[in-house]
Amino acid sequence: RRMTDPNMIIAMKFLRLLEVGMTQIVPKSVPYVTQRIIQLSLLYGMRPVSPIGFVYFGSYIAKLGDINRGYQYVQLALSLLGTVGSRENAGEVICVGTQVRTYLEPLQAALEHHNEGYAAAMTSGDISQATMNTFCLDFLRFCAGVNLHIVRDKYAESQRTMEERKQVLFTIYSEQNQRSISKLIG
């Protein structure tokens, strides 16, 4: 069922913003925020924020060592994207979920998942999550064994886009990775 209580809807939006911020500032508090999103979703109904709670929960469970169970929650979050009526958070859900999916699905398939996450984030205007999907995609290309010259060129292309969009943090990380790849090339 869908959440209709206006106070709970506002609370869910707040928790979504809190989840993103806490991931960067105090990562140990993320499980508490995630738990609250899931509790409100189960008690009052689903909202577009609900998949975020389930995908972070799946990621956390996988981090604790139960990858199969974490994967199940990621799959639940992905299935909720289509049923709660909005894809506004799809870029983030796909990005976080793909990090778990790489343990059970072929790594090359994850490349396509991040392309899908990028497209979903851009559709909803979420530049930060689109950039995050691009950053993860570039790194997974390296891990998947794509030719290093291609990986280096993709990093350079991504950096130009990140600079245009003023995504400074991702640009710095990307430059560091590109330098490492250049050293591997010789």
JSON list of C-alpha atoms in Angstrom, two decimals:
[
{"chain": "A", "resi": 1, "resn": "ARG", "atom": "CA", "xyz": [0.00, 0.00, 0.00]},
{"chain": "A", "resi": 2, "resn": "ARG", "atom": "CA", "xyz": [1.01, 3.60, -0.43]},
{"chain": "A", "resi": 3, "resn": "MET", "atom": "CA", "xyz": [1.79, 6.07, 2.31]},
{"chain": "A", "resi": 4, "resn": "THR", "atom": "CA", "xyz": [-0.79, 8.84, 2.56]},
{"chain": "A", "resi": 5, "resn": "ASP", "atom": "CA", "xyz": [-0.05, 10.49, 5.92]},
{"chain": "A", "resi": 6, "resn": "PRO", "atom": "CA", "xyz": [1.46, 13.93, 5.08]},
{"chain": "A", "resi": 7, "resn": "ASN", "atom": "CA", "xyz": [3.61, 13.95, 8.23]},
{"chain": "A", "resi": 8, "resn": "MET", "atom": "CA", "xyz": [5.11, 10.57, 7.40]},
{"chain": "A", "resi": 9, "resn": "ILE", "atom": "CA", "xyz": [5.72, 11.64, 3.79]},
{"chain": "A", "resi": 10, "resn": "ILE", "atom": "CA", "xyz": [7.71, 14.64, 5.03]},
{"chain": "A", "resi": 11, "resn": "ALA", "atom": "CA", "xyz": [9.55, 12.42, 7.51]},
{"chain": "A", "resi": 12, "resn": "MET", "atom": "CA", "xyz": [10.52, 10.05, 4.69]},
{"chain": "A", "resi": 13, "resn": "LYS", "atom": "CA", "xyz": [11.86, 12.90, 2.58]},
{"chain": "A", "resi": 14, "resn": "PHE", "atom": "CA", "xyz": [13.89, 14.13, 5.54]},
{"chain": "A", "resi": 15, "resn": "LEU", "atom": "CA", "xyz": [15.25, 10.65, 6.23]},
{"chain": "A", "resi": 16, "resn": "ARG", "atom": "CA", "xyz": [16.28, 10.30, 2.58]},
{"chain": "A", "resi": 17, "resn": "LEU", "atom": "CA", "xyz": [18.35, 13.48, 2.83]},
{"chain": "A", "resi": 18, "resn": "LEU", "atom": "CA", "xyz": [19.72, 12.37, 6.17]},
{"chain": "A", "resi": 19, "resn": "GLU", "atom": "CA", "xyz": [20.75, 9.00, 4.69]},
{"chain": "A", "resi": 20, "resn": "VAL", "atom": "CA", "xyz": [22.81, 10.64, 1.96]},
{"chain": "A", "resi": 21, "resn": "GLY", "atom": "CA", "xyz": [24.46, 13.07, 4.36]},
{"chain": "A", "resi": 22, "resn": "MET", "atom": "CA", "xyz": [25.21, 10.47, 6.99]},
{"chain": "A", "resi": 23, "resn": "THR", "atom": "CA", "xyz": [26.83, 8.22, 4.39]},
{"chain": "A", "resi": 24, "resn": "GLN", "atom": "CA", "xyz": [29.47, 10.91, 3.96]},
{"chain": "A", "resi": 25, "resn": "ILE", "atom": "CA", "xyz": [29.68, 12.34, 7.47]},
{"chain": "A", "resi": 26, "resn": "VAL", "atom": "CA", "xyz": [28.94, 9.58, 10.01]},
{"chain": "A", "resi": 27, "resn": "PRO", "atom": "CA", "xyz": [28.72, 6.23, 8.18]},
{"chain": "A", "resi": 28, "resn": "LYS", "atom": "CA", "xyz": [28.09, 4.32, 11.42]},
{"chain": "A", "resi": 29, "resn": "SER", "atom": "CA", "xyz": [24.72, 6.08, 11.80]},
{"chain": "A", "resi": 30, "resn": "VAL", "atom": "CA", "xyz": [23.43, 4.99, 8.37]},
{"chain": "A", "resi": 31, "resn": "PRO", "atom": "CA", "xyz": [21.92, 1.71, 9.65]},
{"chain": "A", "resi": 32, "resn": "TYR", "atom": "CA", "xyz": [19.74, 3.63, 12.11]},
{"chain": "A", "resi": 33, "resn": "VAL", "atom": "CA", "xyz": [18.40, 5.94, 9.42]},
{"chain": "A", "resi": 34, "resn": "THR", "atom": "CA", "xyz": [17.90, 2.96, 7.11]},
{"chain": "A", "resi": 35, "resn": "GLN", "atom": "CA", "xyz": [16.02, 1.10, 9.79]},
{"chain": "A", "resi": 36, "resn": "ARG", "atom": "CA", "xyz": [13.68, 4.05, 10.32]},
{"chain": "A", "resi": 37, "resn": "ILE", "atom": "CA", "xyz": [12.95, 4.33, 6.58]},
{"chain": "A", "resi": 38, "resn": "ILE", "atom": "CA", "xyz": [12.04, 0.65, 6.48]},
{"chain": "A", "resi": 39, "resn": "GLN", "atom": "CA", "xyz": [9.94, 0.87, 9.65]},
{"chain": "A", "resi": 40, "resn": "LEU", "atom": "CA", "xyz": [7.92, 3.80, 8.34]},
{"chain": "A", "resi": 41, "resn": "SER", "atom": "CA", "xyz": [7.50, 2.08, 4.97]},
{"chain": "A", "resi": 42, "resn": "LEU", "atom": "CA", "xyz": [6.15, -1.08, 6.57]},
{"chain": "A", "resi": 43, "resn": "LEU", "atom": "CA", "xyz": [3.93, 0.73, 9.06]},
{"chain": "A", "resi": 44, "resn": "TYR", "atom": "CA", "xyz": [2.49, 3.53, 6.91]},
{"chain": "A", "resi": 45, "resn": "GLY", "atom": "CA", "xyz": [2.99, 2.37, 3.32]},
{"chain": "A", "resi": 46, "resn": "MET", "atom": "CA", "xyz": [5.53, 2.69, 0.54]},
{"chain": "A", "resi": 47, "resn": "ARG", "atom": "CA", "xyz": [6.91, 5.94, -0.83]},
{"chain": "A", "resi": 48, "resn": "PRO", "atom": "CA", "xyz": [9.52, 6.67, -3.52]},
{"chain": "A", "resi": 49, "resn": "VAL", "atom": "CA", "xyz": [12.06, 6.81, -0.66]},
{"chain": "A", "resi": 50, "resn": "SER", "atom": "CA", "xyz": [11.29, 3.23, 0.43]},
{"chain": "A", "resi": 51, "resn": "PRO", "atom": "CA", "xyz": [13.62, 1.56, -2.13]},
{"chain": "A", "resi": 52, "resn": "ILE", "atom": "CA", "xyz": [16.51, 3.61, -0.74]},
{"chain": "A", "resi": 53, "resn": "GLY", "atom": "CA", "xyz": [15.94, 2.12, 2.70]},
{"chain": "A", "resi": 54, "resn": "PHE", "atom": "CA", "xyz": [15.87, -1.42, 1.36]},
{"chain": "A", "resi": 55, "resn": "VAL", "atom": "CA", "xyz": [18.92, -1.00, -0.88]},
{"chain": "A", "resi": 56, "resn": "TYR", "atom": "CA", "xyz": [21.02, 0.48, 1.92]},
{"chain": "A", "resi": 57, "resn": "PHE", "atom": "CA", "xyz": [19.83, -2.29, 4.22]},
{"chain": "A", "resi": 58, "resn": "GLY", "atom": "CA", "xyz": [20.86, -4.88, 1.61]},
{"chain": "A", "resi": 59, "resn": "SER", "atom": "CA", "xyz": [24.23, -3.21, 1.23]},
{"chain": "A", "resi": 60, "resn": "TYR", "atom": "CA", "xyz": [24.74, -3.21, 4.99]},
{"chain": "A", "resi": 61, "resn": "ILE", "atom": "CA", "xyz": [23.76, -6.88, 5.33]},
{"chain": "A", "resi": 62, "resn": "ALA", "atom": "CA", "xyz": [26.20, -7.75, 2.52]},
{"chain": "A", "resi": 63, "resn": "LYS", "atom": "CA", "xyz": [28.91, -5.72, 4.24]},
{"chain": "A", "resi": 64, "resn": "LEU", "atom": "CA", "xyz": [28.38, -7.78, 7.38]},
{"chain": "A", "resi": 65, "resn": "GLY", "atom": "CA", "xyz": [29.07, -10.92, 5.31]},
{"chain": "A", "resi": 66, "resn": "ASP", "atom": "CA", "xyz": [25.67, -12.23, 4.26]},
{"chain": "A", "resi": 67, "resn": "ILE", "atom": "CA", "xyz": [25.92, -11.34, 0.59]},
{"chain": "A", "resi": 68, "resn": "ASN", "atom": "CA", "xyz": [23.04, -13.57, -0.51]},
{"chain": "A", "resi": 69, "resn": "ARG", "atom": "CA", "xyz": [20.58, -12.00, 1.91]},
{"chain": "A", "resi": 70, "resn": "GLY", "atom": "CA", "xyz": [21.87, -8.51, 1.08]},
{"chain": "A", "resi": 71, "resn": "TYR", "atom": "CA", "xyz": [21.35, -9.32, -2.60]},
{"chain": "A", "resi": 72, "resn": "GLN", "atom": "CA", "xyz": [17.72, -10.26, -1.86]},
{"chain": "A", "resi": 73, "resn": "TYR", "atom": "CA", "xyz": [17.07, -6.86, -0.29]},
{"chain": "A", "resi": 74, "resn": "VAL", "atom": "CA", "xyz": [18.75, -5.15, -3.23]},
{"chain": "A", "resi": 75, "resn": "GLN", "atom": "CA", "xyz": [16.46, -7.08, -5.59]},
{"chain": "A", "resi": 76, "resn": "LEU", "atom": "CA", "xyz": [13.46, -6.01, -3.47]},
{"chain": "A", "resi": 77, "resn": "ALA", "atom": "CA", "xyz": [14.56, -2.37, -3.68]},
{"chain": "A", "resi": 78, "resn": "LEU", "atom": "CA", "xyz": [14.95, -2.61, -7.44]},
{"chain": "A", "resi": 79, "resn": "SER", "atom": "CA", "xyz": [11.51, -4.19, -7.81]},
{"chain": "A", "resi": 80, "resn": "LEU", "atom": "CA", "xyz": [10.00, -1.41, -5.68]},
{"chain": "A", "resi": 81, "resn": "LEU", "atom": "CA", "xyz": [11.36, 1.22, -8.09]},
{"chain": "A", "resi": 82, "resn": "GLY", "atom": "CA", "xyz": [8.69, 0.26, -10.59]},
{"chain": "A", "resi": 83, "resn": "THR", "atom": "CA", "xyz": [5.84, -0.14, -8.11]},
{"chain": "A", "resi": 84, "resn": "VAL", "atom": "CA", "xyz": [5.99, 2.95, -5.91]},
{"chain": "A", "resi": 85, "resn": "GLY", "atom": "CA", "xyz": [5.31, 5.24, -8.82]},
{"chain": "A", "resi": 86, "resn": "SER", "atom": "CA", "xyz": [8.46, 7.31, -9.05]},
{"chain": "A", "resi": 87, "resn": "ARG", "atom": "CA", "xyz": [11.98, 6.88, -10.38]},
{"chain": "A", "resi": 88, "resn": "GLU", "atom": "CA", "xyz": [13.31, 10.01, -8.66]},
{"chain": "A", "resi": 89, "resn": "ASN", "atom": "CA", "xyz": [15.69, 7.93, -6.51]},
{"chain": "A", "resi": 90, "resn": "ALA", "atom": "CA", "xyz": [16.44, 5.25, -9.10]},
{"chain": "A", "resi": 91, "resn": "GLY", "atom": "CA", "xyz": [19.99, 6.48, -9.79]},
{"chain": "A", "resi": 92, "resn": "GLU", "atom": "CA", "xyz": [20.98, 6.08, -6.15]},
{"chain": "A", "resi": 93, "resn": "VAL", "atom": "CA", "xyz": [19.20, 2.76, -5.69]},
{"chain": "A", "resi": 94, "resn": "ILE", "atom": "CA", "xyz": [20.80, 1.31, -8.82]},
{"chain": "A", "resi": 95, "resn": "CYS", "atom": "CA", "xyz": [24.25, 2.60, -7.88]},
{"chain": "A", "resi": 96, "resn": "VAL", "atom": "CA", "xyz": [24.22, 1.23, -4.33]},
{"chain": "A", "resi": 97, "resn": "GLY", "atom": "CA", "xyz": [22.55, -1.99, -5.42]},
{"chain": "A", "resi": 98, "resn": "THR", "atom": "CA", "xyz": [25.07, -2.62, -8.16]},
{"chain": "A", "resi": 99, "resn": "GLN", "atom": "CA", "xyz": [27.87, -2.64, -5.62]},
{"chain": "A", "resi": 100, "resn": "VAL", "atom": "CA", "xyz": [26.20, -5.69, -4.01]},
{"chain": "A", "resi": 101, "resn": "ARG", "atom": "CA", "xyz": [25.19, -7.26, -7.31]},
{"chain": "A", "resi": 102, "resn": "THR", "atom": "CA", "xyz": [28.82, -7.41, -8.45]},
{"chain": "A", "resi": 103, "resn": "TYR", "atom": "CA", "xyz": [29.44, -10.19, -5.91]},
{"chain": "A", "resi": 104, "resn": "LEU", "atom": "CA", "xyz": [26.82, -12.51, -7.43]},
{"chain": "A", "resi": 105, "resn": "GLU", "atom": "CA", "xyz": [26.46, -11.39, -11.03]},
{"chain": "A", "resi": 106, "resn": "PRO", "atom": "CA", "xyz": [29.13, -11.20, -13.73]},
{"chain": "A", "resi": 107, "resn": "LEU", "atom": "CA", "xyz": [31.19, -8.05, -13.35]},
{"chain": "A", "resi": 108, "resn": "GLN", "atom": "CA", "xyz": [30.63, -7.13, -16.99]},
{"chain": "A", "resi": 109, "resn": "ALA", "atom": "CA", "xyz": [26.86, -7.01, -16.33]},
{"chain": "A", "resi": 110, "resn": "ALA", "atom": "CA", "xyz": [27.46, -4.40, -13.61]},
{"chain": "A", "resi": 111, "resn": "LEU", "atom": "CA", "xyz": [28.80, -2.06, -16.25]},
{"chain": "A", "resi": 112, "resn": "GLU", "atom": "CA", "xyz": [25.36, -1.97, -17.85]},
{"chain": "A", "resi": 113, "resn": "HIS", "atom": "CA", "xyz": [23.66, -1.50, -14.45]},
{"chain": "A", "resi": 114, "resn": "HIS", "atom": "CA", "xyz": [25.67, 1.68, -13.88]},
{"chain": "A", "resi": 115, "resn": "ASN", "atom": "CA", "xyz": [24.73, 2.94, -17.35]},
{"chain": "A", "resi": 116, "resn": "GLU", "atom": "CA", "xyz": [21.09, 2.38, -16.38]},
{"chain": "A", "resi": 117, "resn": "GLY", "atom": "CA", "xyz": [21.68, 4.18, -13.06]},
{"chain": "A", "resi": 118, "resn": "TYR", "atom": "CA", "xyz": [23.27, 7.10, -14.89]},
{"chain": "A", "resi": 119, "resn": "ALA", "atom": "CA", "xyz": [20.30, 7.37, -17.26]},
{"chain": "A", "resi": 120, "resn": "ALA", "atom": "CA", "xyz": [17.80, 7.17, -14.39]},
{"chain": "A", "resi": 121, "resn": "ALA", "atom": "CA", "xyz": [19.63, 9.82, -12.37]},
{"chain": "A", "resi": 122, "resn": "MET", "atom": "CA", "xyz": [19.85, 12.17, -15.35]},
{"chain": "A", "resi": 123, "resn": "THR", "atom": "CA", "xyz": [16.15, 11.68, -16.08]},
{"chain": "A", "resi": 124, "resn": "SER", "atom": "CA", "xyz": [15.30, 12.86, -12.57]},
{"chain": "A", "resi": 125, "resn": "GLY", "atom": "CA", "xyz": [17.92, 15.65, -12.64]},
{"chain": "A", "resi": 126, "resn": "ASP", "atom": "CA", "xyz": [20.12, 14.11, -9.95]},
{"chain": "A", "resi": 127, "resn": "ILE", "atom": "CA", "xyz": [23.56, 15.16, -11.22]},
{"chain": "A", "resi": 128, "resn": "SER", "atom": "CA", "xyz": [25.35, 13.88, -8.11]},
{"chain": "A", "resi": 129, "resn": "GLN", "atom": "CA", "xyz": [24.02, 10.33, -8.47]},
{"chain": "A", "resi": 130, "resn": "ALA", "atom": "CA", "xyz": [24.62, 10.38, -12.22]},
{"chain": "A", "resi": 131, "resn": "THR", "atom": "CA", "xyz": [28.24, 11.30, -11.49]},
{"chain": "A", "resi": 132, "resn": "MET", "atom": "CA", "xyz": [28.48, 8.59, -8.84]},
{"chain": "A", "resi": 133, "resn": "ASN", "atom": "CA", "xyz": [27.27, 6.00, -11.35]},
{"chain": "A", "resi": 134, "resn": "THR", "atom": "CA", "xyz": [29.83, 7.24, -13.87]},
{"chain": "A", "resi": 135, "resn": "PHE", "atom": "CA", "xyz": [32.61, 7.09, -11.29]},
{"chain": "A", "resi": 136, "resn": "CYS", "atom": "CA", "xyz": [31.68, 3.53, -10.28]},
{"chain": "A", "resi": 137, "resn": "LEU", "atom": "CA", "xyz": [31.35, 2.54, -13.94]},
{"chain": "A", "resi": 138, "resn": "ASP", "atom": "CA", "xyz": [34.87, 3.77, -14.69]},
{"chain": "A", "resi": 139, "resn": "PHE", "atom": "CA", "xyz": [36.31, 1.86, -11.75]},
{"chain": "A", "resi": 140, "resn": "LEU", "atom": "CA", "xyz": [34.43, -1.33, -12.62]},
{"chain": "A", "resi": 141, "resn": "ARG", "atom": "CA", "xyz": [35.79, -1.17, -16.16]},
{"chain": "A", "resi": 142, "resn": "PHE", "atom": "CA", "xyz": [39.24, -1.41, -14.63]},
{"chain": "A", "resi": 143, "resn": "CYS", "atom": "CA", "xyz": [38.20, -4.29, -12.34]},
{"chain": "A", "resi": 144, "resn": "ALA", "atom": "CA", "xyz": [36.48, -6.12, -15.22]},
{"chain": "A", "resi": 145, "resn": "GLY", "atom": "CA", "xyz": [39.70, -6.18, -17.20]},
{"chain": "A", "resi": 146, "resn": "VAL", "atom": "CA", "xyz": [38.80, -3.71, -19.93]},
{"chain": "A", "resi": 147, "resn": "ASN", "atom": "CA", "xyz": [41.83, -2.59, -21.95]},
{"chain": "A", "resi": 148, "resn": "LEU", "atom": "CA", "xyz": [43.78, -0.04, -19.86]},
{"chain": "A", "resi": 149, "resn": "HIS", "atom": "CA", "xyz": [44.02, 2.45, -22.74]},
{"chain": "A", "resi": 150, "resn": "ILE", "atom": "CA", "xyz": [40.22, 2.41, -23.05]},
{"chain": "A", "resi": 151, "resn": "VAL", "atom": "CA", "xyz": [39.81, 2.77, -19.29]},
{"chain": "A", "resi": 152, "resn": "ARG", "atom": "CA", "xyz": [42.24, 5.73, -19.23]},
{"chain": "A", "resi": 153, "resn": "ASP", "atom": "CA", "xyz": [40.34, 7.44, -22.06]},
{"chain": "A", "resi": 154, "resn": "LYS", "atom": "CA", "xyz": [36.98, 6.84, -20.35]},
{"chain": "A", "resi": 155, "resn": "TYR", "atom": "CA", "xyz": [38.35, 8.34, -17.15]},
{"chain": "A", "resi": 156, "resn": "ALA", "atom": "CA", "xyz": [39.51, 11.42, -19.08]},
{"chain": "A", "resi": 157, "resn": "GLU", "atom": "CA", "xyz": [36.10, 11.76, -20.72]},
{"chain": "A", "resi": 158, "resn": "SER", "atom": "CA", "xyz": [34.35, 11.39, -17.35]},
{"chain": "A", "resi": 159, "resn": "GLN", "atom": "CA", "xyz": [36.62, 13.97, -15.76]},
{"chain": "A", "resi": 160, "resn": "ARG", "atom": "CA", "xyz": [35.70, 16.55, -18.38]},
{"chain": "A", "resi": 161, "resn": "THR", "atom": "CA", "xyz": [32.02, 15.93, -17.70]},
{"chain": "A", "resi": 162, "resn": "MET", "atom": "CA", "xyz": [32.56, 16.07, -13.93]},
{"chain": "A", "resi": 163, "resn": "GLU", "atom": "CA", "xyz": [34.41, 19.37, -14.23]},
{"chain": "A", "resi": 164, "resn": "GLU", "atom": "CA", "xyz": [31.61, 20.82, -16.39]},
{"chain": "A", "resi": 165, "resn": "ARG", "atom": "CA", "xyz": [29.06, 19.80, -13.75]},
{"chain": "A", "resi": 166, "resn": "LYS", "atom": "CA", "xyz": [31.28, 21.09, -10.94]},
{"chain": "A", "resi": 167, "resn": "GLN", "atom": "CA", "xyz": [31.52, 17.69, -9.23]},
{"chain": "A", "resi": 168, "resn": "VAL", "atom": "CA", "xyz": [34.88, 18.50, -7.62]},
{"chain": "A", "resi": 169, "resn": "LEU", "atom": "CA", "xyz": [35.18, 15.52, -5.26]},
{"chain": "A", "resi": 170, "resn": "PHE", "atom": "CA", "xyz": [34.49, 12.97, -7.98]},
{"chain": "A", "resi": 171, "resn": "THR", "atom": "CA", "xyz": [36.89, 14.79, -10.31]},
{"chain": "A", "resi": 172, "resn": "ILE", "atom": "CA", "xyz": [39.70, 14.51, -7.76]},
{"chain": "A", "resi": 173, "resn": "TYR", "atom": "CA", "xyz": [39.06, 10.81, -7.15]},
{"chain": "A", "resi": 174, "resn": "SER", "atom": "CA", "xyz": [38.85, 10.19, -10.87]},
{"chain": "A", "resi": 175, "resn": "GLU", "atom": "CA", "xyz": [42.16, 11.98, -11.49]},
{"chain": "A", "resi": 176, "resn": "GLN", "atom": "CA", "xyz": [43.86, 9.81, -8.87]},
{"chain": "A", "resi": 177, "resn": "ASN", "atom": "CA", "xyz": [42.54, 6.63, -10.47]},
{"chain": "A", "resi": 178, "resn": "GLN", "atom": "CA", "xyz": [43.52, 7.81, -13.93]},
{"chain": "A", "resi": 179, "resn": "ARG", "atom": "CA", "xyz": [47.08, 8.51, -12.74]},
{"chain": "A", "resi": 180, "resn": "SER", "atom": "CA", "xyz": [47.33, 4.98, -11.36]},
{"chain": "A", "resi": 181, "resn": "ILE", "atom": "CA", "xyz": [46.13, 3.56, -14.65]},
{"chain": "A", "resi": 182, "resn": "SER", "atom": "CA", "xyz": [48.62, 5.68, -16.59]},
{"chain": "A", "resi": 183, "resn": "LYS", "atom": "CA", "xyz": [51.40, 4.30, -14.38]},
{"chain": "A", "resi": 184, "resn": "LEU", "atom": "CA", "xyz": [50.23, 0.75, -15.08]},
{"chain": "A", "resi": 185, "resn": "ILE", "atom": "CA", "xyz": [50.29, 1.47, -18.81]},
{"chain": "A", "resi": 186, "resn": "GLY", "atom": "CA", "xyz": [53.86, 2.75, -18.50]}
]
